[in-house]
């Protein structure tokens, strides 16, 4: 119970500090009297809750003994620090997840663009060829090392092929 009371006391102190800042900002901004009056009442309420929490903590120390509280306090302080670190890690994990999702979406859009370029190139080859037989260079798949001229889009396509086959690409998979 002591450490639960101590956490409540810390939360009450933080609430008093927050409302005190808001009160000071309202006064310096010259806010209307109603706003200042409401903040004054809220400040008094939070200050009363903080004082009550402080009394509860002091009563717990008397009940348990200062030596016992001092002996176990490092554990609970470390636990509280751990909870703060976990919360920060959760926030960072969420940010990294959003970043990864955005990167995946950009990659998939780029891949669809490359597939569209490839399809147009294949259609152009098919319509300009006139014959059903093609050379082996024309039959090389997009991921291959073909150097056959495709169209005005060929340099971009060849660049994508080099990236994919050079070991620096995302591999041949369509999903992530």
PDB file of C-alpha atoms in Angstrom, residues 40-168:
ATOM      1  CA  UNK A  40      -8.438  28.774  -9.151  1.00  0.00           C
ATOM      2  CA  UNK A  41     -11.138  26.321  -8.056  1.00  0.00           C
ATOM      3  CA  UNK A  42      -9.485  23.451  -9.915  1.00  0.00           C
ATOM      4  CA  UNK A  43      -6.107  24.353  -8.408  1.00  0.00           C
ATOM      5  CA  UNK A  44      -7.593  24.314  -4.902  1.00  0.00           C
ATOM      6  CA  UNK A  45      -9.206  20.931  -5.545  1.00  0.00           C
ATOM      7  CA  UNK A  46      -5.988  19.362  -6.884  1.00  0.00           C
ATOM      8  CA  UNK A  47      -3.925  20.899  -4.102  1.00  0.00           C
ATOM      9  CA  UNK A  48      -6.292  19.382  -1.520  1.00  0.00           C
ATOM     10  CA  UNK A  49      -5.981  15.969  -3.180  1.00  0.00           C
ATOM     11  CA  UNK A  50      -2.195  16.309  -3.178  1.00  0.00           C
ATOM     12  CA  UNK A  51      -2.090  17.169   0.528  1.00  0.00           C
ATOM     13  CA  UNK A  52      -4.359  14.214   1.329  1.00  0.00           C
ATOM     14  CA  UNK A  53      -2.062  11.914  -0.648  1.00  0.00           C
ATOM     15  CA  UNK A  54       0.965  13.272   1.211  1.00  0.00           C
ATOM     16  CA  UNK A  55      -0.757  12.558   4.536  1.00  0.00           C
ATOM     17  CA  UNK A  56      -1.496   8.980   3.391  1.00  0.00           C
ATOM     18  CA  UNK A  57       2.159   8.457   2.506  1.00  0.00           C
ATOM     19  CA  UNK A  58       3.317   9.822   5.858  1.00  0.00           C
ATOM     20  CA  UNK A  59       0.841   7.547   7.668  1.00  0.00           C
ATOM     21  CA  UNK A  60       2.139   4.518   5.721  1.00  0.00           C
ATOM     22  CA  UNK A  61       5.720   5.363   6.666  1.00  0.00           C
ATOM     23  CA  UNK A  62       4.723   5.530  10.328  1.00  0.00           C
ATOM     24  CA  UNK A  63       2.851   2.202  10.093  1.00  0.00           C
ATOM     25  CA  UNK A  64       5.608   0.331   8.267  1.00  0.00           C
ATOM     26  CA  UNK A  65       8.602   2.008   9.802  1.00  0.00           C
ATOM     27  CA  UNK A  66      11.146   4.159   8.069  1.00  0.00           C
ATOM     28  CA  UNK A  67      13.778   1.410   8.040  1.00  0.00           C
ATOM     29  CA  UNK A  68      11.531  -1.006   6.147  1.00  0.00           C
ATOM     30  CA  UNK A  69      10.436   1.633   3.663  1.00  0.00           C
ATOM     31  CA  UNK A  70      14.057   2.675   3.076  1.00  0.00           C
ATOM     32  CA  UNK A  71      15.091  -0.966   2.593  1.00  0.00           C
ATOM     33  CA  UNK A  72      12.533  -1.746  -0.130  1.00  0.00           C
ATOM     34  CA  UNK A  73      12.296   1.657  -1.806  1.00  0.00           C
ATOM     35  CA  UNK A  74      15.151   1.042  -4.296  1.00  0.00           C
ATOM     36  CA  UNK A  75      13.256  -1.928  -5.721  1.00  0.00           C
ATOM     37  CA  UNK A  76      10.089   0.066  -6.303  1.00  0.00           C
ATOM     38  CA  UNK A  77      12.008   3.003  -7.743  1.00  0.00           C
ATOM     39  CA  UNK A  78      13.716   0.633 -10.190  1.00  0.00           C
ATOM     40  CA  UNK A  79      10.333  -0.867 -11.039  1.00  0.00           C
ATOM     41  CA  UNK A  80       8.882   2.578 -11.712  1.00  0.00           C
ATOM     42  CA  UNK A  81      11.859   3.460 -13.916  1.00  0.00           C
ATOM     43  CA  UNK A  82      11.353   0.175 -15.768  1.00  0.00           C
ATOM     44  CA  UNK A  83       7.680   1.020 -16.407  1.00  0.00           C
ATOM     45  CA  UNK A  84       8.703   4.402 -17.805  1.00  0.00           C
ATOM     46  CA  UNK A  85      11.262   2.756 -20.097  1.00  0.00           C
ATOM     47  CA  UNK A  86       8.708   0.189 -21.290  1.00  0.00           C
ATOM     48  CA  UNK A  87       6.224   2.957 -22.063  1.00  0.00           C
ATOM     49  CA  UNK A  88       8.889   4.846 -24.029  1.00  0.00           C
ATOM     50  CA  UNK A  89       9.816   1.659 -25.891  1.00  0.00           C
ATOM     51  CA  UNK A  90       6.148   1.074 -26.748  1.00  0.00           C
ATOM     52  CA  UNK A  91       5.902   4.581 -28.200  1.00  0.00           C
ATOM     53  CA  UNK A  92       9.070   4.027 -30.239  1.00  0.00           C
ATOM     54  CA  UNK A  93       7.819   0.623 -31.408  1.00  0.00           C
ATOM     55  CA  UNK A  94       4.612   2.218 -32.644  1.00  0.00           C
ATOM     56  CA  UNK A  95       6.594   4.890 -34.496  1.00  0.00           C
ATOM     57  CA  UNK A  96       8.844   2.276 -36.098  1.00  0.00           C
ATOM     58  CA  UNK A  97       5.823   0.188 -37.096  1.00  0.00           C
ATOM     59  CA  UNK A  98       4.250   3.200 -38.825  1.00  0.00           C
ATOM     60  CA  UNK A  99       7.557   3.978 -40.565  1.00  0.00           C
ATOM     61  CA  UNK A 100       7.916   0.378 -41.748  1.00  0.00           C
ATOM     62  CA  UNK A 101       4.330   0.302 -42.998  1.00  0.00           C
ATOM     63  CA  UNK A 102       4.871   3.503 -44.965  1.00  0.00           C
ATOM     64  CA  UNK A 103       8.101   2.139 -46.464  1.00  0.00           C
ATOM     65  CA  UNK A 104       6.345  -1.111 -47.388  1.00  0.00           C
ATOM     66  CA  UNK A 105       3.565   0.821 -49.098  1.00  0.00           C
ATOM     67  CA  UNK A 106       6.113   2.899 -51.075  1.00  0.00           C
ATOM     68  CA  UNK A 107       7.970  -0.275 -52.080  1.00  0.00           C
ATOM     69  CA  UNK A 108       4.773  -1.980 -53.229  1.00  0.00           C
ATOM     70  CA  UNK A 109       3.736   1.101 -55.225  1.00  0.00           C
ATOM     71  CA  UNK A 110       7.171   1.222 -56.870  1.00  0.00           C
ATOM     72  CA  UNK A 111       6.957  -2.487 -57.637  1.00  0.00           C
ATOM     73  CA  UNK A 112       3.535  -2.023 -59.259  1.00  0.00           C
ATOM     74  CA  UNK A 113       5.019   0.805 -61.322  1.00  0.00           C
ATOM     75  CA  UNK A 114       7.853  -1.436 -62.494  1.00  0.00           C
ATOM     76  CA  UNK A 115       5.396  -4.191 -63.359  1.00  0.00           C
ATOM     77  CA  UNK A 116       3.349  -1.719 -65.412  1.00  0.00           C
ATOM     78  CA  UNK A 117       6.471  -0.600 -67.291  1.00  0.00           C
ATOM     79  CA  UNK A 118       7.368  -4.220 -67.933  1.00  0.00           C
ATOM     80  CA  UNK A 119       3.877  -5.025 -69.208  1.00  0.00           C
ATOM     81  CA  UNK A 120       3.948  -2.028 -71.582  1.00  0.00           C
ATOM     82  CA  UNK A 121       7.365  -3.084 -72.844  1.00  0.00           C
ATOM     83  CA  UNK A 122       6.140  -6.628 -73.479  1.00  0.00           C
ATOM     84  CA  UNK A 123       3.058  -5.343 -75.313  1.00  0.00           C
ATOM     85  CA  UNK A 124       5.181  -3.016 -77.466  1.00  0.00           C
ATOM     86  CA  UNK A 125       7.555  -5.820 -78.333  1.00  0.00           C
ATOM     87  CA  UNK A 126       4.656  -8.054 -79.210  1.00  0.00           C
ATOM     88  CA  UNK A 127       2.927  -5.480 -81.401  1.00  0.00           C
ATOM     89  CA  UNK A 128       6.077  -4.266 -83.170  1.00  0.00           C
ATOM     90  CA  UNK A 129       7.585  -7.728 -83.661  1.00  0.00           C
ATOM     91  CA  UNK A 130       4.927  -9.123 -85.968  1.00  0.00           C
ATOM     92  CA  UNK A 131       6.241 -12.660 -85.542  1.00  0.00           C
ATOM     93  CA  UNK A 132       5.615 -15.174 -82.836  1.00  0.00           C
ATOM     94  CA  UNK A 133       9.280 -16.076 -82.509  1.00  0.00           C
ATOM     95  CA  UNK A 134      11.512 -13.853 -80.439  1.00  0.00           C
ATOM     96  CA  UNK A 135      15.203 -13.846 -79.780  1.00  0.00           C
ATOM     97  CA  UNK A 136      16.465 -15.189 -76.478  1.00  0.00           C
ATOM     98  CA  UNK A 137      17.379 -11.637 -75.388  1.00  0.00           C
ATOM     99  CA  UNK A 138      13.766 -10.553 -75.839  1.00  0.00           C
ATOM    100  CA  UNK A 139      12.528 -13.537 -73.834  1.00  0.00           C
ATOM    101  CA  UNK A 140      14.685 -12.687 -70.808  1.00  0.00           C
ATOM    102  CA  UNK A 141      12.436 -11.982 -67.835  1.00  0.00           C
ATOM    103  CA  UNK A 142      12.433  -8.596 -66.121  1.00  0.00           C
ATOM    104  CA  UNK A 143      14.761  -9.822 -63.374  1.00  0.00           C
ATOM    105  CA  UNK A 144      17.299 -11.082 -65.911  1.00  0.00           C
ATOM    106  CA  UNK A 145      20.222  -9.275 -67.479  1.00  0.00           C
ATOM    107  CA  UNK A 146      18.728  -8.490 -70.872  1.00  0.00           C
ATOM    108  CA  UNK A 147      20.317  -5.627 -72.803  1.00  0.00           C
ATOM    109  CA  UNK A 148      17.817  -5.645 -75.672  1.00  0.00           C
ATOM    110  CA  UNK A 149      16.469  -2.156 -76.349  1.00  0.00           C
ATOM    111  CA  UNK A 150      12.942  -2.010 -75.004  1.00  0.00           C
ATOM    112  CA  UNK A 151      11.763   1.576 -75.302  1.00  0.00           C
ATOM    113  CA  UNK A 152      12.291   4.971 -73.762  1.00  0.00           C
ATOM    114  CA  UNK A 153      11.592   3.299 -70.397  1.00  0.00           C
ATOM    115  CA  UNK A 154      14.416   0.785 -70.848  1.00  0.00           C
ATOM    116  CA  UNK A 155      17.109   2.673 -68.860  1.00  0.00           C
ATOM    117  CA  UNK A 156      14.867   2.772 -65.787  1.00  0.00           C
ATOM    118  CA  UNK A 157      13.988  -0.884 -66.238  1.00  0.00           C
ATOM    119  CA  UNK A 158      17.643  -1.889 -66.641  1.00  0.00           C
ATOM    120  CA  UNK A 159      18.518   0.115 -63.549  1.00  0.00           C
ATOM    121  CA  UNK A 160      15.849  -1.777 -61.611  1.00  0.00           C
ATOM    122  CA  UNK A 161      17.189  -5.071 -62.987  1.00  0.00           C
ATOM    123  CA  UNK A 162      20.742  -4.253 -61.874  1.00  0.00           C
ATOM    124  CA  UNK A 163      19.451  -3.272 -58.418  1.00  0.00           C
ATOM    125  CA  UNK A 164      17.511  -6.508 -58.106  1.00  0.00           C
ATOM    126  CA  UNK A 165      20.209  -8.840 -59.393  1.00  0.00           C
ATOM    127  CA  UNK A 166      23.152  -6.982 -57.807  1.00  0.00           C
ATOM    128  CA  UNK A 167      22.404  -8.161 -54.296  1.00  0.00           C
ATOM    129  CA  UNK A 168      21.338  -4.729 -53.105  1.00  0.00           C
TER     130      UNK A 168
END
